[in-house]
Amino acid sequence: AVAMFTGKANCPYYAKAELLADYLQTNLPNFTVHKITQHPDKWEQWLHDIRETNGWEHRQSPIIWRELLDRGGKGQLLGGLNDFLEYAQKYYGITSMMLSEEMLDIAEENLQAHLGIVKEDEEIKSLIKPMQIWITSASVPICYHLIPLLANGEVFGMTTEISIHLLDTDQFKEILRSIVMEAEDMAFPLLRSISEHTKIDQAFIDADVIIVLDDVLLNLEVQSLENYIREVSEICQVYAPLIEKNAKSDVKVISSGKTFANLKATMLRIYGPSIRPENIIAVATSWESAAKAMLARKLNMNTAGVKDVIVWGNITGSNYIDLSHAKLYGYDCAIWGPASFQRPLLNMIYDSEWIHSEFLSAQSTLSSRVSRCTGMLPAHGVATVLRYWYHGSPSEEIVSVGILSEGQFCVPEGITFSMPVRFQNGNWEVMTELEINETTQKVLGHLSHELVQEKLVALKEINEMHPYEAE
């Protein structure tokens, strides 16, 4: 039989009973004790529940019963301290001579020990607290494709649980609810919770990662570019102070979507000056992937073998696909080598006319493909960049990301500009060691001018809307 002891952590009678029980367990071969200490605030509820379950009448601390493991069924109630003392005297001829002062001292020790265990449990739970991921404009298709990629463990790690928060306006509440239900039904092992939010003041609470998917429906026949820029600026003006107020201090912010990816990152920095500027980036991976796929089709090879295609400039505007550092791995040609063997891409495309007349001019074609995608491609791009950010990008491989320019490659400071980076140790660094030719440098000058003008228009809108704040 096993004797079960439960009582308030600060109860002197529980202290006396458990000391006698410890003595019996030490000196008797078939006497086993299992103790459950309860916090004083939770004792009454716990006692009520066990009495209801077993049909017992006992109302004081401690409560002691025997678990009849070999017989099944419910336990046999022994009672309280006096009942246990009688039981020990009758069956084993042993009694307790503990004084009242000792009982009080041990009761105090029990309470402190219990509080220490509770604190330790809370600290352990805090270590496994899930990452908080917030997604804005979450009714868009990108989000639908992104959730499985975030929840399958490949982005943040197979031991990291996540909680996903979907943010959008009231008119999309039903869409958010259906996404939540479907994600819950998929029962991802690492998805601790997923929830919808339509109240903006509650946005970004405890956020570790924020993925900004807000877009404007760009139609220059309906509105001027300046009006669209104003819309983007107003969105960022709402988000940035909430990120500063509610998110974690080291929150990572990713700007994606089909329009103004660079500008959103820039304006979030302007409106949220306390957010770490290096923690706000814009994703260019969709353009990289589409360009690699186009090249792979031309070369009749696997897209995964095309590496180091660089996207410069305005990701969702005027950009430049740079092939001068691109390499091919596993290309079927006269010269073969191990898996690590690579060839310069430009040396393998003998039809140089195609590069200049079709590929470079085909950026409008690429733009059309990227903008028409239903969400799978940009979702993969966001997930890939996040995985690199947390676990590092492949060694020596180039990744294009829109980051705050500090003058690298002669790009003006203060704009978000897509350029080559590498991720390692939870950070990124610009690959300033790359050499760029004169033609590329001229192109970067034109692209920089466009982004500077875009930023100036946005700042002009701020001045006109909020002249005193701008000053």
Short mmCIF file of C-alpha atoms in Angstrom, two decimals:
data_model
loop_
_atom_site.label_atom_id
_atom_site.label_comp_id
_atom_site.label_asym_id
_atom_site.label_seq_id
_atom_site.Cartn_x
_atom_site.Cartn_y
_atom_site.Cartn_z
CA ALA A 1 0.00 0.00 0.00
CA VAL A 2 1.03 3.64 -0.64
CA ALA A 3 0.21 6.35 1.89
CA MET A 4 -0.82 9.65 0.25
CA PHE A 5 -0.23 12.87 2.23
CA THR A 6 -1.60 16.24 1.14
CA GLY A 7 -1.80 19.47 3.11
CA LYS A 8 -1.24 23.21 3.10
CA ALA A 9 2.44 24.05 2.72
CA ASN A 10 2.34 26.22 5.87
CA CYS A 11 0.30 23.78 8.02
CA PRO A 12 2.11 22.60 11.24
CA TYR A 13 -0.10 19.48 11.46
CA TYR A 14 0.92 18.51 7.93
CA ALA A 15 4.56 19.03 8.99
CA LYS A 16 4.14 16.64 11.97
CA ALA A 17 2.36 14.02 9.86
CA GLU A 18 4.94 14.05 7.05
CA LEU A 19 7.86 13.75 9.49
CA LEU A 20 6.29 10.66 11.06
CA ALA A 21 5.56 9.28 7.59
CA ASP A 22 9.19 9.80 6.54
CA TYR A 23 10.32 7.88 9.65
CA LEU A 24 7.98 4.98 8.86
CA GLN A 25 9.11 4.86 5.22
CA THR A 26 12.78 4.77 6.24
CA ASN A 27 12.31 2.01 8.83
CA LEU A 28 9.57 -0.18 7.34
CA PRO A 29 10.21 -2.16 4.12
CA ASN A 30 6.64 -2.11 2.80
CA PHE A 31 5.63 1.44 3.73
CA THR A 32 5.72 3.98 0.86
CA VAL A 33 4.84 7.67 1.13
CA HIS A 34 3.77 10.07 -1.60
CA LYS A 35 3.48 13.73 -0.53
CA ILE A 36 1.61 16.50 -2.39
CA THR A 37 2.13 19.96 -0.93
CA GLN A 38 -0.52 22.56 -1.78
CA HIS A 39 -0.20 26.35 -1.74
CA PRO A 40 -2.39 27.81 1.05
CA ASP A 41 -4.40 29.83 -1.51
CA LYS A 42 -5.23 26.70 -3.53
CA TRP A 43 -5.81 24.30 -0.64
CA GLU A 44 -9.56 24.78 -0.16
CA GLN A 45 -10.37 24.26 -3.84
CA TRP A 46 -8.11 21.20 -4.06
CA LEU A 47 -9.65 19.67 -0.92
CA HIS A 48 -13.17 20.33 -2.24
CA ASP A 49 -12.34 18.61 -5.55
CA ILE A 50 -10.85 15.46 -3.99
CA ARG A 51 -13.71 15.18 -1.51
CA GLU A 52 -16.21 15.42 -4.37
CA THR A 53 -14.32 12.83 -6.42
CA ASN A 54 -14.04 10.26 -3.60
CA GLY A 55 -17.13 11.07 -1.54
CA TRP A 56 -15.08 11.87 1.60
CA GLU A 57 -16.17 14.19 4.44
CA HIS A 58 -12.71 15.25 5.69
CA ARG A 59 -12.37 19.07 5.93
CA GLN A 60 -8.92 19.88 7.43
CA SER A 61 -5.23 19.85 6.60
CA PRO A 62 -3.68 17.36 6.24
CA ILE A 63 -5.72 14.69 4.49
CA ILE A 64 -4.21 11.19 4.41
CA TRP A 65 -5.38 8.10 2.56
CA ARG A 66 -4.10 4.75 1.34
CA GLU A 67 -3.86 3.97 -2.37
CA LEU A 68 -4.81 0.33 -2.75
CA LEU A 69 -2.71 -0.32 -5.83
CA ASP A 70 -3.16 -4.08 -5.76
CA ARG A 71 -6.96 -3.92 -5.51
CA GLY A 72 -8.01 -1.16 -7.86
CA GLY A 73 -10.82 1.23 -7.01
CA LYS A 74 -10.63 4.42 -5.00
CA GLY A 75 -8.30 5.00 -2.03
CA GLN A 76 -9.11 4.31 1.63
CA LEU A 77 -9.37 7.50 3.73
CA LEU A 78 -7.31 7.46 6.94
CA GLY A 79 -8.23 11.02 7.97
CA GLY A 80 -6.16 13.80 9.47
CA LEU A 81 -3.15 14.05 11.81
CA ASN A 82 -4.78 12.40 14.86
CA ASP A 83 -6.13 9.54 12.74
CA PHE A 84 -2.66 8.93 11.32
CA LEU A 85 -1.04 9.04 14.77
CA GLU A 86 -3.52 6.39 15.98
CA TYR A 87 -2.84 4.31 12.84
CA ALA A 88 0.93 4.40 13.40
CA GLN A 89 0.57 3.55 17.10
CA LYS A 90 -1.88 0.70 16.48
CA TYR A 91 -0.12 -1.03 13.58
CA TYR A 92 3.55 -0.19 14.18
CA GLY A 93 3.79 0.88 17.84
CA ILE A 94 5.35 4.19 16.80
CA THR A 95 4.28 7.68 17.82
CA SER A 96 5.53 11.23 17.25
CA MET A 97 7.03 13.34 20.06
CA MET A 98 7.43 16.51 17.92
CA LEU A 99 6.90 19.72 19.87
CA SER A 100 4.63 22.53 18.69
CA GLU A 101 7.61 24.86 18.12
CA GLU A 102 9.25 22.30 15.83
CA MET A 103 6.00 21.85 13.91
CA LEU A 104 5.80 25.59 13.21
CA ASP A 105 9.45 25.78 12.08
CA ILE A 106 9.05 22.85 9.69
CA ALA A 107 5.76 24.29 8.38
CA GLU A 108 7.57 27.55 7.51
CA GLU A 109 10.34 25.57 5.79
CA ASN A 110 7.72 23.63 3.82
CA LEU A 111 6.10 26.85 2.63
CA GLN A 112 9.41 28.36 1.49
CA ALA A 113 10.39 25.13 -0.27
CA HIS A 114 7.01 24.97 -2.03
CA LEU A 115 7.29 28.60 -3.19
CA GLY A 116 10.77 27.85 -4.51
CA ILE A 117 9.47 24.88 -6.53
CA VAL A 118 6.62 26.96 -7.93
CA LYS A 119 9.05 29.71 -8.97
CA GLU A 120 11.36 27.18 -10.60
CA ASP A 121 8.42 25.69 -12.55
CA GLU A 122 7.44 29.18 -13.76
CA GLU A 123 11.01 29.88 -14.89
CA ILE A 124 11.12 26.59 -16.81
CA LYS A 125 7.79 27.41 -18.46
CA SER A 126 9.09 30.87 -19.42
CA LEU A 127 12.04 29.23 -21.18
CA ILE A 128 9.68 27.28 -23.41
CA LYS A 129 7.30 30.19 -23.97
CA PRO A 130 6.30 30.13 -27.63
CA MET A 131 7.57 32.71 -30.11
CA GLN A 132 4.94 35.33 -30.87
CA ILE A 133 4.46 35.84 -34.62
CA TRP A 134 2.19 38.67 -35.83
CA ILE A 135 1.01 38.91 -39.45
CA THR A 136 -0.69 42.08 -40.69
CA SER A 137 -3.28 42.21 -43.48
CA ALA A 138 -3.63 38.51 -42.71
CA SER A 139 -6.63 37.89 -44.97
CA VAL A 140 -4.39 38.01 -48.08
CA PRO A 141 -3.43 34.74 -49.83
CA ILE A 142 0.25 35.11 -48.88
CA CYS A 143 -0.68 34.56 -45.23
CA TYR A 144 -2.68 31.42 -46.06
CA HIS A 145 0.39 29.87 -47.70
CA LEU A 146 2.77 31.22 -45.05
CA ILE A 147 1.19 29.62 -41.96
CA PRO A 148 2.15 25.99 -42.78
CA LEU A 149 5.70 27.08 -43.59
CA LEU A 150 6.04 28.82 -40.20
CA ALA A 151 4.39 26.00 -38.24
CA ASN A 152 6.26 22.98 -39.64
CA GLY A 153 9.43 23.69 -37.64
CA GLU A 154 11.82 24.41 -40.51
CA VAL A 155 11.90 28.19 -40.01
CA PHE A 156 12.47 28.58 -36.25
CA GLY A 157 13.64 25.06 -35.38
CA MET A 158 12.05 21.71 -34.60
CA THR A 159 11.98 22.42 -30.84
CA THR A 160 10.58 25.98 -30.95
CA GLU A 161 6.86 26.39 -30.39
CA ILE A 162 5.13 29.39 -31.94
CA SER A 163 1.92 31.36 -31.48
CA ILE A 164 0.56 33.07 -34.58
CA HIS A 165 -1.57 36.24 -34.39
CA LEU A 166 -3.53 37.26 -37.49
CA LEU A 167 -4.31 40.99 -37.71
CA ASP A 168 -6.75 42.61 -40.12
CA THR A 169 -9.79 44.88 -40.17
CA ASP A 170 -13.31 43.93 -39.03
CA GLN A 171 -14.52 43.33 -42.59
CA PHE A 172 -12.15 40.34 -42.89
CA LYS A 173 -13.02 38.79 -39.52
CA GLU A 174 -14.76 35.75 -41.02
CA ILE A 175 -11.81 35.04 -43.34
CA LEU A 176 -9.43 35.21 -40.37
CA ARG A 177 -11.69 32.89 -38.38
CA SER A 178 -11.75 30.30 -41.16
CA ILE A 179 -7.95 30.44 -41.45
CA VAL A 180 -7.64 29.92 -37.68
CA MET A 181 -10.00 26.93 -37.73
CA GLU A 182 -8.20 25.29 -40.65
CA ALA A 183 -4.76 25.79 -39.05
CA GLU A 184 -6.03 24.32 -35.76
CA ASP A 185 -7.43 21.30 -37.61
CA MET A 186 -4.02 20.65 -39.18
CA ALA A 187 -2.69 20.02 -35.62
CA PHE A 188 0.87 21.23 -36.18
CA PRO A 189 2.94 19.91 -33.23
CA LEU A 190 4.81 23.24 -32.83
CA LEU A 191 1.82 25.57 -33.23
CA ARG A 192 0.88 26.36 -29.62
CA SER A 193 -1.95 28.70 -30.65
CA ILE A 194 -3.33 30.76 -33.53
CA SER A 195 -5.77 33.64 -33.10
CA GLU A 196 -7.44 36.46 -35.05
CA HIS A 197 -7.29 40.14 -34.04
CA THR A 198 -9.27 43.09 -35.38
CA LYS A 199 -8.67 45.62 -32.59
CA ILE A 200 -5.64 47.64 -33.63
CA ASP A 201 -4.75 48.85 -30.12
CA GLN A 202 -4.00 45.23 -29.14
CA ALA A 203 -1.65 44.67 -32.08
CA PHE A 204 1.90 43.31 -31.72
CA ILE A 205 1.74 42.44 -28.00
CA ASP A 206 4.98 40.60 -27.04
CA ALA A 207 5.82 40.20 -30.75
CA ASP A 208 9.09 38.44 -31.62
CA VAL A 209 8.44 38.65 -35.37
CA ILE A 210 6.11 40.95 -37.32
CA ILE A 211 5.37 40.21 -41.00
CA VAL A 212 3.84 43.24 -42.75
CA LEU A 213 1.78 42.15 -45.78
CA ASP A 214 -0.24 45.34 -46.30
CA ASP A 215 -0.63 46.35 -49.94
CA VAL A 216 -2.38 49.03 -51.93
CA LEU A 217 -4.28 48.20 -55.10
CA LEU A 218 -2.05 50.11 -57.49
CA ASN A 219 -3.92 51.64 -60.45
CA LEU A 220 -2.37 54.89 -61.66
CA GLU A 221 -5.36 55.54 -63.91
CA VAL A 222 -7.51 55.91 -60.80
CA GLN A 223 -5.14 57.63 -58.35
CA SER A 224 -1.79 59.39 -58.52
CA LEU A 225 1.35 57.72 -57.21
CA GLU A 226 1.49 60.37 -54.47
CA ASN A 227 -1.90 59.26 -53.13
CA TYR A 228 -0.77 55.64 -52.97
CA ILE A 229 2.39 56.69 -51.16
CA ARG A 230 0.21 58.59 -48.68
CA GLU A 231 -1.80 55.40 -48.03
CA VAL A 232 1.38 53.44 -47.29
CA SER A 233 2.65 56.21 -45.03
CA GLU A 234 -0.61 56.26 -43.05
CA ILE A 235 -0.49 52.48 -42.51
CA CYS A 236 3.06 52.72 -41.17
CA GLN A 237 2.12 55.69 -39.01
CA VAL A 238 -0.40 53.45 -37.23
CA TYR A 239 1.81 50.36 -36.95
CA ALA A 240 5.16 51.83 -35.88
CA PRO A 241 4.13 53.38 -32.51
CA LEU A 242 2.25 50.17 -31.63
CA ILE A 243 5.36 48.12 -32.42
CA GLU A 244 7.40 50.41 -30.17
CA LYS A 245 4.82 50.18 -27.38
CA ASN A 246 3.78 46.50 -27.49
CA ALA A 247 6.45 44.40 -29.21
CA LYS A 248 9.65 43.03 -27.70
CA SER A 249 12.65 45.35 -27.88
CA ASP A 250 14.49 43.07 -30.33
CA VAL A 251 11.46 42.41 -32.56
CA LYS A 252 12.22 41.49 -36.18
CA VAL A 253 10.03 43.21 -38.79
CA ILE A 254 9.70 41.90 -42.34
CA SER A 255 8.11 43.94 -45.12
CA SER A 256 6.65 41.94 -47.99
CA GLY A 257 3.75 42.16 -50.42
CA LYS A 258 3.31 43.23 -54.04
CA THR A 259 3.72 47.00 -53.63
CA PHE A 260 6.02 49.45 -51.80
CA ALA A 261 7.99 46.81 -49.86
CA ASN A 262 10.99 49.17 -49.55
CA LEU A 263 8.92 52.21 -48.65
CA LYS A 264 7.05 50.36 -45.90
CA ALA A 265 10.37 49.43 -44.27
CA THR A 266 11.61 53.02 -44.57
CA MET A 267 8.46 54.57 -43.11
CA LEU A 268 8.31 52.10 -40.22
CA ARG A 269 11.81 53.27 -39.25
CA ILE A 270 10.82 56.93 -39.52
CA TYR A 271 7.64 56.54 -37.46
CA GLY A 272 9.24 54.04 -35.05
CA PRO A 273 12.69 55.47 -34.25
CA SER A 274 13.20 53.20 -31.22
CA ILE A 275 12.85 50.03 -33.34
CA ARG A 276 16.30 48.68 -34.17
CA PRO A 277 16.87 49.83 -37.77
CA GLU A 278 18.78 46.66 -38.66
CA ASN A 279 15.74 44.62 -37.56
CA ILE A 280 13.48 46.04 -40.29
CA ILE A 281 14.06 44.44 -43.69
CA ALA A 282 12.23 43.99 -47.00
CA VAL A 283 12.14 40.62 -48.75
CA ALA A 284 13.46 40.27 -52.32
CA THR A 285 13.47 36.45 -52.45
CA SER A 286 10.50 36.22 -54.85
CA TRP A 287 12.44 38.13 -57.51
CA GLU A 288 15.53 36.00 -56.92
CA SER A 289 13.50 32.80 -57.30
CA ALA A 290 11.65 33.95 -60.44
CA ALA A 291 14.91 35.07 -62.10
CA LYS A 292 16.64 31.77 -61.23
CA ALA A 293 13.70 29.82 -62.66
CA MET A 294 13.83 31.81 -65.93
CA LEU A 295 17.58 31.18 -66.24
CA ALA A 296 17.18 27.48 -65.41
CA ARG A 297 14.58 27.11 -68.17
CA LYS A 298 16.98 28.72 -70.66
CA LEU A 299 19.80 26.37 -69.59
CA ASN A 300 17.54 23.30 -69.24
CA MET A 301 18.72 22.59 -65.70
CA ASN A 302 17.44 22.34 -62.12
CA THR A 303 16.56 25.75 -60.66
CA ALA A 304 18.27 24.81 -57.36
CA GLY A 305 21.61 24.81 -59.18
CA VAL A 306 21.41 28.54 -60.01
CA LYS A 307 23.00 30.59 -57.21
CA ASP A 308 24.02 34.17 -56.39
CA VAL A 309 21.59 36.12 -58.53
CA ILE A 310 21.45 39.60 -56.98
CA VAL A 311 18.38 41.84 -56.84
CA TRP A 312 19.34 45.51 -56.49
CA GLY A 313 17.13 48.48 -55.68
CA ASN A 314 13.40 48.82 -55.21
CA ILE A 315 12.05 45.31 -54.73
CA THR A 316 8.48 46.01 -55.80
CA GLY A 317 9.41 48.90 -58.10
CA SER A 318 12.38 49.47 -60.41
CA ASN A 319 15.04 46.88 -59.66
CA TYR A 320 18.01 45.35 -61.42
CA ILE A 321 18.75 41.62 -61.71
CA ASP A 322 22.55 41.31 -61.61
CA LEU A 323 24.06 38.11 -63.08
CA SER A 324 27.71 39.13 -62.83
CA HIS A 325 28.24 36.96 -59.70
CA ALA A 326 25.77 34.19 -60.58
CA LYS A 327 27.03 30.59 -60.55
CA LEU A 328 25.78 27.22 -61.76
CA TYR A 329 26.07 24.01 -59.75
CA GLY A 330 25.43 20.59 -61.29
CA TYR A 331 25.21 21.99 -64.83
CA ASP A 332 25.34 19.30 -67.51
CA CYS A 333 28.26 20.33 -69.74
CA ALA A 334 31.54 18.99 -71.03
CA ILE A 335 33.34 19.55 -67.71
CA TRP A 336 32.05 17.73 -64.62
CA GLY A 337 33.10 17.94 -61.01
CA PRO A 338 31.91 17.23 -57.44
CA ALA A 339 28.70 18.74 -56.02
CA SER A 340 30.65 21.83 -54.93
CA PHE A 341 31.99 22.44 -58.44
CA GLN A 342 30.53 25.63 -59.93
CA ARG A 343 30.73 27.52 -63.19
CA PRO A 344 30.13 31.28 -63.78
CA LEU A 345 26.65 31.58 -65.28
CA LEU A 346 27.59 34.20 -67.88
CA ASN A 347 30.27 31.86 -69.27
CA MET A 348 27.67 29.14 -69.81
CA ILE A 349 25.09 31.27 -71.64
CA TYR A 350 26.75 31.55 -75.01
CA ASP A 351 23.81 33.49 -76.42
CA SER A 352 24.84 36.83 -74.94
CA GLU A 353 22.21 38.54 -77.05
CA TRP A 354 19.56 36.69 -75.04
CA ILE A 355 20.98 38.14 -71.81
CA HIS A 356 20.76 41.71 -73.07
CA SER A 357 17.73 41.62 -75.31
CA GLU A 358 15.49 39.11 -73.53
CA PHE A 359 16.49 38.54 -69.92
CA LEU A 360 17.31 42.11 -68.87
CA SER A 361 14.41 43.50 -70.85
CA ALA A 362 12.28 40.65 -69.53
CA GLN A 363 12.17 42.22 -66.10
CA SER A 364 8.70 43.40 -67.09
CA THR A 365 7.91 39.72 -67.71
CA LEU A 366 9.40 38.80 -64.34
CA SER A 367 7.47 41.62 -62.72
CA SER A 368 4.27 40.27 -64.24
CA ARG A 369 5.00 36.74 -63.00
CA VAL A 370 5.84 37.93 -59.47
CA SER A 371 2.83 40.24 -59.21
CA ARG A 372 0.41 37.61 -60.57
CA CYS A 373 1.47 34.91 -58.11
CA THR A 374 -1.30 33.76 -55.77
CA GLY A 375 0.80 33.82 -52.61
CA MET A 376 2.92 30.67 -52.65
CA LEU A 377 6.05 32.40 -54.00
CA PRO A 378 6.13 35.42 -51.61
CA ALA A 379 5.21 33.17 -48.67
CA HIS A 380 8.19 30.95 -49.48
CA GLY A 381 10.36 34.07 -49.74
CA VAL A 382 9.35 35.32 -46.28
CA ALA A 383 9.84 31.88 -44.70
CA THR A 384 13.26 31.47 -46.35
CA VAL A 385 14.55 34.84 -45.15
CA LEU A 386 13.27 34.19 -41.62
CA ARG A 387 15.01 30.80 -41.57
CA TYR A 388 18.26 32.43 -42.69
CA TRP A 389 17.87 35.16 -40.06
CA TYR A 390 17.53 32.64 -37.24
CA HIS A 391 19.83 29.87 -38.49
CA GLY A 392 22.18 31.51 -41.00
CA SER A 393 22.20 31.49 -44.81
CA PRO A 394 24.23 28.89 -46.76
CA SER A 395 27.95 29.54 -46.53
CA GLU A 396 29.31 31.86 -49.23
CA GLU A 397 25.86 32.18 -50.82
CA ILE A 398 24.39 35.60 -51.68
CA VAL A 399 20.94 36.63 -50.43
CA SER A 400 19.24 39.84 -51.62
CA VAL A 401 17.48 41.83 -48.88
CA GLY A 402 16.13 45.37 -48.65
CA ILE A 403 18.05 47.00 -45.80
CA LEU A 404 18.71 50.52 -44.54
CA SER A 405 21.53 51.89 -46.67
CA GLU A 406 24.56 53.29 -44.88
CA GLY A 407 26.35 54.25 -48.09
CA GLN A 408 27.45 50.78 -49.23
CA PHE A 409 28.10 50.51 -52.99
CA CYS A 410 27.75 54.34 -53.15
CA VAL A 411 23.99 54.05 -52.49
CA PRO A 412 22.71 57.15 -50.63
CA GLU A 413 22.14 56.73 -46.90
CA GLY A 414 18.70 56.54 -45.32
CA ILE A 415 16.75 54.61 -47.97
CA THR A 416 15.76 50.94 -47.98
CA PHE A 417 17.73 49.42 -50.84
CA SER A 418 17.94 45.76 -51.89
CA MET A 419 21.54 44.57 -51.91
CA PRO A 420 23.55 41.37 -51.31
CA VAL A 421 23.85 40.19 -47.70
CA ARG A 422 24.75 37.08 -45.71
CA PHE A 423 23.03 35.93 -42.53
CA GLN A 424 24.94 34.48 -39.59
CA ASN A 425 24.57 34.32 -35.79
CA GLY A 426 21.12 35.91 -35.85
CA ASN A 427 22.31 38.99 -37.79
CA TRP A 428 23.02 40.00 -41.37
CA GLU A 429 25.92 41.83 -42.97
CA VAL A 430 26.24 43.47 -46.37
CA MET A 431 28.71 41.70 -48.66
CA THR A 432 30.69 44.85 -49.38
CA GLU A 433 33.63 42.76 -50.63
CA LEU A 434 31.76 42.07 -53.89
CA GLU A 435 33.10 43.97 -56.85
CA ILE A 436 30.55 45.65 -59.11
CA ASN A 437 31.28 46.86 -62.61
CA GLU A 438 30.77 50.36 -63.97
CA THR A 439 27.51 49.50 -65.72
CA THR A 440 26.00 48.14 -62.50
CA GLN A 441 27.16 51.21 -60.58
CA LYS A 442 25.35 53.50 -63.03
CA VAL A 443 22.18 51.43 -62.71
CA LEU A 444 22.39 51.64 -58.90
CA GLY A 445 22.58 55.42 -59.23
CA HIS A 446 19.31 55.51 -61.19
CA LEU A 447 17.59 53.09 -58.78
CA SER A 448 18.77 55.11 -55.78
CA HIS A 449 17.33 58.29 -57.27
CA GLU A 450 13.89 56.67 -57.61
CA LEU A 451 13.88 55.51 -53.98
CA VAL A 452 15.11 58.88 -52.70
CA GLN A 453 12.27 60.58 -54.60
CA GLU A 454 9.75 58.09 -53.21
CA LYS A 455 10.93 58.82 -49.68
CA LEU A 456 10.81 62.60 -50.29
CA VAL A 457 7.21 62.33 -51.51
CA ALA A 458 6.30 60.37 -48.36
CA LEU A 459 8.01 62.95 -46.11
CA LYS A 460 6.23 65.75 -48.00
CA GLU A 461 2.93 64.03 -47.26
CA ILE A 462 3.91 63.84 -43.57
CA ASN A 463 4.70 67.56 -43.53
CA GLU A 464 1.39 68.43 -45.14
CA MET A 465 -0.66 66.18 -42.86
CA HIS A 466 1.20 66.83 -39.59
CA PRO A 467 3.33 70.00 -39.96
CA TYR A 468 3.97 70.39 -36.20
CA GLU A 469 4.98 66.73 -35.74
CA ALA A 470 7.35 66.95 -38.70
CA GLU A 471 9.10 69.93 -37.15
#
